[in-house]
């Protein structure tokens, strides 16, 4: 609730102060608030699933489906609002949506009780995180995911150049291919919601490997002239579905592996690692612009496939922690 209200205040402030400094400062504060709110949401999903009588994989699948639908509809709605009432009014409507979010969370009555530590020992930041970092299954999963995000970020940067330079297409094709990925995300979330996911780890690693394979196939296909816009569109639908299944399986696995009082810490490590990987991936992808998009997809695809395969080999070699 606190981060939602913070977002509302900052976005409204940005709407009333349309200058570069306010925009940069506001966006920086929003990034911090989103990170904190995302960690809290991660820890609340199991509570929400239990309250609704829903399995954990299904709850994560619903969340992923809604997020994917938002990725598809958000730019359209945002563009319409800007065209209708200007940027300032669009931001104010966005701020109001966060106030509504805070109200919904408050009305839901969601609470996650955690047993307090009463051993009398002083707590430090490192000592709080050490138990989580010593769990090899969790660290391997987060490590593999981090490499997957790095690989995907390389391709994300190259995507616009793949369309505009390599394929010599325009903004319409760019939009359609983006929609193909978002559509795949929604389809993957819908399919994942029907699975019991008693063993989410294999799904997480296999889907990650598929994502890498899809990027590699796009790079090789276009470099050998068998690739086309239709080929990339089909690959994006498959890749988006794998991406969605991967996200759901990873969250489900981490939420099950981590004790209830450590889920926030796991989410924090997960978020920090993947965000850092995204930044490094964007920097790496930029080295291939504008004429090396195919090479970027081949590199990203190779790294993604290796992350999935090696991650599974390491993960499967470690026995599960006794429940």
C-alpha positions in Angstrom: 0.0 0.0 0.0 2.8 2.4 0.9 4.6 1.9 -2.4 1.4 2.3 -4.4 0.6 5.6 -2.7 4.2 6.7 -3.2 3.9 5.9 -6.9 0.7 7.9 -7.1 2.2 11.0 -5.4 5.4 10.9 -7.6 3.5 10.4 -10.8 1.1 13.3 -10.0 4.2 15.5 -9.1 5.7 14.6 -12.5 2.5 15.5 -14.2 2.6 19.0 -12.7 6.3 19.5 -13.2 7.0 18.6 -16.9 10.7 19.3 -17.0 13.7 17.0 -17.5 15.1 17.1 -14.0 11.7 16.3 -12.4 11.2 13.5 -14.9 14.6 11.9 -14.1 14.3 12.3 -10.4 10.7 11.0 -10.4 11.5 8.0 -12.5 14.4 7.1 -10.2 12.1 7.2 -7.1 9.5 5.2 -9.0 12.1 2.5 -9.8 12.9 2.1 -6.1 9.2 2.0 -5.2 8.5 -0.6 -7.9 11.4 -2.8 -6.6 10.0 -2.7 -3.0 6.4 -3.2 -4.1 7.5 -6.1 -6.3 9.2 -7.8 -3.4 6.1 -7.4 -1.2 3.9 -8.8 -4.0 6.1 -11.8 -4.4 5.7 -12.6 -0.7 1.9 -12.0 -0.7 1.2 -14.3 -3.7 1.2 -17.5 -1.6 -1.1 -15.8 1.0 -3.5 -14.7 -1.8 -3.5 -18.1 -3.3 -4.3 -19.8 0.0 -7.1 -17.2 0.7 -8.7 -17.8 -2.7 -8.3 -21.6 -2.5 -6.1 -21.5 -5.6 -3.0 -23.5 -6.3 0.3 -21.5 -6.2 1.1 -22.1 -9.9 -2.4 -21.0 -10.9 -2.1 -17.8 -8.8 1.2 -17.0 -10.5 -0.3 -17.9 -13.9 -3.2 -15.4 -13.3 -0.7 -12.7 -12.4 1.4 -13.4 -15.4 -1.6 -13.4 -17.7 -2.7 -10.0 -16.3 0.8 -8.6 -16.7 1.0 -9.8 -20.3 -2.4 -8.3 -21.1 -1.2 -5.0 -19.6 2.0 -5.1 -21.7 -0.2 -5.5 -24.8 -3.0 -3.0 -23.9 -1.0 -0.5 -21.9 0.8 1.3 -24.8 -2.5 1.5 -26.7 -4.4 2.9 -23.8 -1.5 5.3 -22.9 -1.2 6.5 -26.5 -5.0 7.1 -26.6 -4.9 9.0 -23.3 -2.0 11.2 -24.4 -3.8 12.0 -27.7 -7.1 12.7 -25.9 -5.9 14.9 -23.0 -2.2 15.4 -23.2 0.7 13.8 -21.2 -0.2 15.6 -18.0 -3.7 14.2 -17.8 -2.5 10.7 -18.8 -0.1 10.8 -15.9 -2.8 11.9 -13.5 -5.0 9.0 -14.6 -2.0 6.7 -14.1 -1.5 8.2 -10.6 -5.2 7.5 -9.8 -4.8 3.9 -10.8 -2.2 3.5 -8.1 -4.5 5.0 -5.5 -7.1 2.4 -6.6 -4.4 -0.3 -6.2 -3.7 0.8 -2.6 -7.4 0.8 -1.8 -7.8 -2.8 -3.3 -4.9 -4.1 -1.2 -6.3 -2.4 1.9 -9.8 -3.8 1.3 -8.4 -7.3 0.6 -7.2 -7.8 4.2 -4.1 -9.6 3.1 -1.7 -10.2 5.9 1.4 -12.5 6.1 2.3 -13.2 9.7 5.9 -13.9 10.3 7.5 -15.4 13.5 9.8 -12.9 15.1 13.4 -13.9 15.9 13.8 -13.9 19.7 17.4 -15.2 20.1 18.6 -11.8 21.3 21.4 -11.6 18.7 22.1 -8.4 16.8 21.0 -8.5 13.2 23.0 -7.2 10.2 22.1 -6.9 6.6 24.6 -9.7 5.6 23.5 -12.0 8.4 19.9 -11.7 7.3 20.7 -12.8 3.7 23.3 -15.4 4.4 20.8 -18.3 5.1 19.2 -17.7 1.8 22.5 -17.4 -0.1 23.7 -20.7 1.5 20.7 -22.5 -0.1 22.3 -23.9 -3.2 19.1 -24.8 -5.0 17.9 -21.2 -4.7 21.2 -19.7 -5.7 21.5 -21.9 -8.7 17.9 -21.1 -9.8 18.5 -17.4 -9.4 22.0 -17.6 -11.1 20.5 -19.4 -14.1 17.7 -16.9 -14.3 20.1 -14.0 -14.1 22.1 -15.4 -17.1 18.7 -15.9 -19.0 17.8 -12.3 -18.4 21.2 -11.1 -19.5 20.9 -13.1 -22.7 17.3 -11.9 -23.4 18.3 -8.2 -22.7 21.0 -8.5 -25.5 18.3 -9.6 -27.9 15.9 -6.9 -26.6 18.3 -4.1 -27.7 18.9 -5.8 -31.0 15.2 -6.3 -31.7 14.5 -2.8 -33.1 17.6 -3.1 -35.4 16.6 -6.6 -36.5 13.3 -5.2 -37.7 14.4 -1.8 -39.2 17.9 -2.7 -40.5 18.2 -6.4 -41.0 14.7 -7.1 -42.2 14.3 -3.5 -43.6 10.7 -3.3 -42.2 8.8 -0.4 -40.7 7.0 0.5 -37.5 3.9 -1.6 -38.4 6.0 -4.8 -38.5 7.7 -3.8 -35.3 4.3 -3.4 -33.6 3.0 -6.7 -35.0 6.1 -8.6 -33.8 5.9 -7.0 -30.4 2.2 -8.1 -30.3 3.3 -11.7 -31.3 5.5 -11.9 -28.2 2.9 -10.4 -25.9 0.3 -12.8 -27.4 2.6 -15.7 -26.7 3.0 -14.5 -23.1 -0.7 -14.6 -22.6 -1.1 -18.0 -24.2 1.8 -19.4 -22.1 0.2 -18.0 -18.9 -3.2 -19.4 -19.8 -1.7 -22.9 -20.4 0.5 -22.8 -17.3 -2.5 -22.0 -15.1 -3.9 -25.5 -16.0 -0.8 -27.3 -14.7 -0.4 -28.6 -11.2 3.4 -27.9 -11.4 4.3 -30.4 -8.7 7.9 -30.0 -10.0 8.2 -26.4 -11.3 12.0 -26.5 -11.6 12.2 -28.7 -14.8 9.6 -26.5 -16.4 11.6 -23.4 -15.5 14.9 -24.8 -17.0 13.3 -26.3 -20.0 11.3 -23.2 -20.9 14.5 -21.1 -20.4 16.3 -23.4 -22.8 13.5 -23.0 -25.3 13.7 -19.2 -25.1 17.5 -19.4 -25.8 16.8 -21.9 -28.7 14.2 -19.5 -30.2 16.6 -16.6 -30.2 19.3 -18.8 -31.7 16.9 -20.0 -34.3 16.0 -16.5 -35.3 19.7 -15.5 -35.6 20.6 -18.5 -37.6 17.5 -18.5 -39.7 17.9 -14.9 -40.8 21.7 -15.2 -41.4 21.0 -18.2 -43.7 18.2 -16.4 -45.6 15.6 -18.9 -44.5 14.2 -16.4 -42.0 11.4 -14.0 -42.8 9.1 -11.7 -41.0 6.5 -14.6 -40.8 9.3 -16.9 -39.4 10.2 -14.3 -36.7 6.5 -13.8 -35.8 5.9 -17.5 -35.2 9.2 -17.8 -33.3 8.1 -14.8 -31.1 4.8 -16.5 -30.3 6.6 -19.6 -29.1 9.3 -17.6 -27.3 6.7 -15.5 -25.5 4.8 -18.6 -24.4 8.1 -20.1 -23.1 9.0 -16.8 -21.4 5.6 -16.8 -19.6 5.9 -20.4 -18.5 9.5 -19.7 -17.3 8.4 -16.7 -15.2 5.6 -18.7 -13.5 7.7 -21.8 -12.8 10.6 -19.7 -11.4 8.3 -17.8 -9.0 6.5 -20.9 -8.0 9.7 -22.8 -7.3 11.3 -20.0 -5.3 8.1 -19.4 -3.3 8.0 -23.2 -2.4 11.7 -23.5 -1.7 12.0 -20.5 0.6 10.6 -20.5 4.1 7.8 -18.0 4.6 9.9 -15.6 6.6 12.6 -15.6 3.9 10.4 -15.1 0.8 10.9 -11.3 0.9 14.7 -11.8 0.9 14.6 -14.3 -1.9 12.5 -11.8 -3.9 15.0 -9.0 -3.2 17.9 -11.1 -4.4 15.9 -12.3 -7.4 15.0 -8.7 -8.3 18.5 -7.2 -7.8 20.2 -10.0 -9.7 17.9 -9.8 -12.7 17.8 -6.0 -12.8 21.6 -5.9 -12.8 21.7 -8.6 -15.6 19.2 -6.5 -17.6 21.4 -3.4 -17.4 24.5 -5.4 -18.5 22.6 -7.1 -21.2 21.4 -3.7 -22.6 25.0 -2.5 -22.6 26.2 -5.6 -24.4 23.4 -5.5 -26.9 24.3 -1.9 -27.7 27.7 -3.0 -29.0 25.9 -4.8 -31.8 23.8 -1.9 -33.0 22.8 -1.1 -35.7 24.2 -3.8 -38.1 24.9 -6.7 -35.8 21.4 -7.7 -34.7 21.8 -11.2 -36.1 25.0 -11.7 -34.2 23.3 -10.4 -31.0 20.5 -12.9 -31.4 23.0 -15.8 -31.9 25.0 -14.7 -28.8 21.9 -14.2 -26.7 20.4 -17.5 -27.8 23.5 -19.5 -27.1 23.9 -18.0 -23.6 20.2 -18.6 -22.9 20.3 -22.2 -24.0 23.5 -22.8 -22.0 21.9 -21.2 -18.9 18.9 -23.5 -19.1 20.9 -26.7 -19.7 23.8 -26.2 -17.3 21.4 -24.7 -14.6 19.3 -27.9 -14.7 22.3 -30.2 -14.5 23.6 -28.3 -11.4 20.1 -28.0 -9.8 19.2 -31.6 -10.3 22.4 -32.7 -8.6 21.4 -31.2 -5.3 18.8 -32.9 -3.1 15.8 -30.9 -2.0 15.8 -29.4 1.5 13.7 -31.5 3.9 10.2 -30.0 4.4 
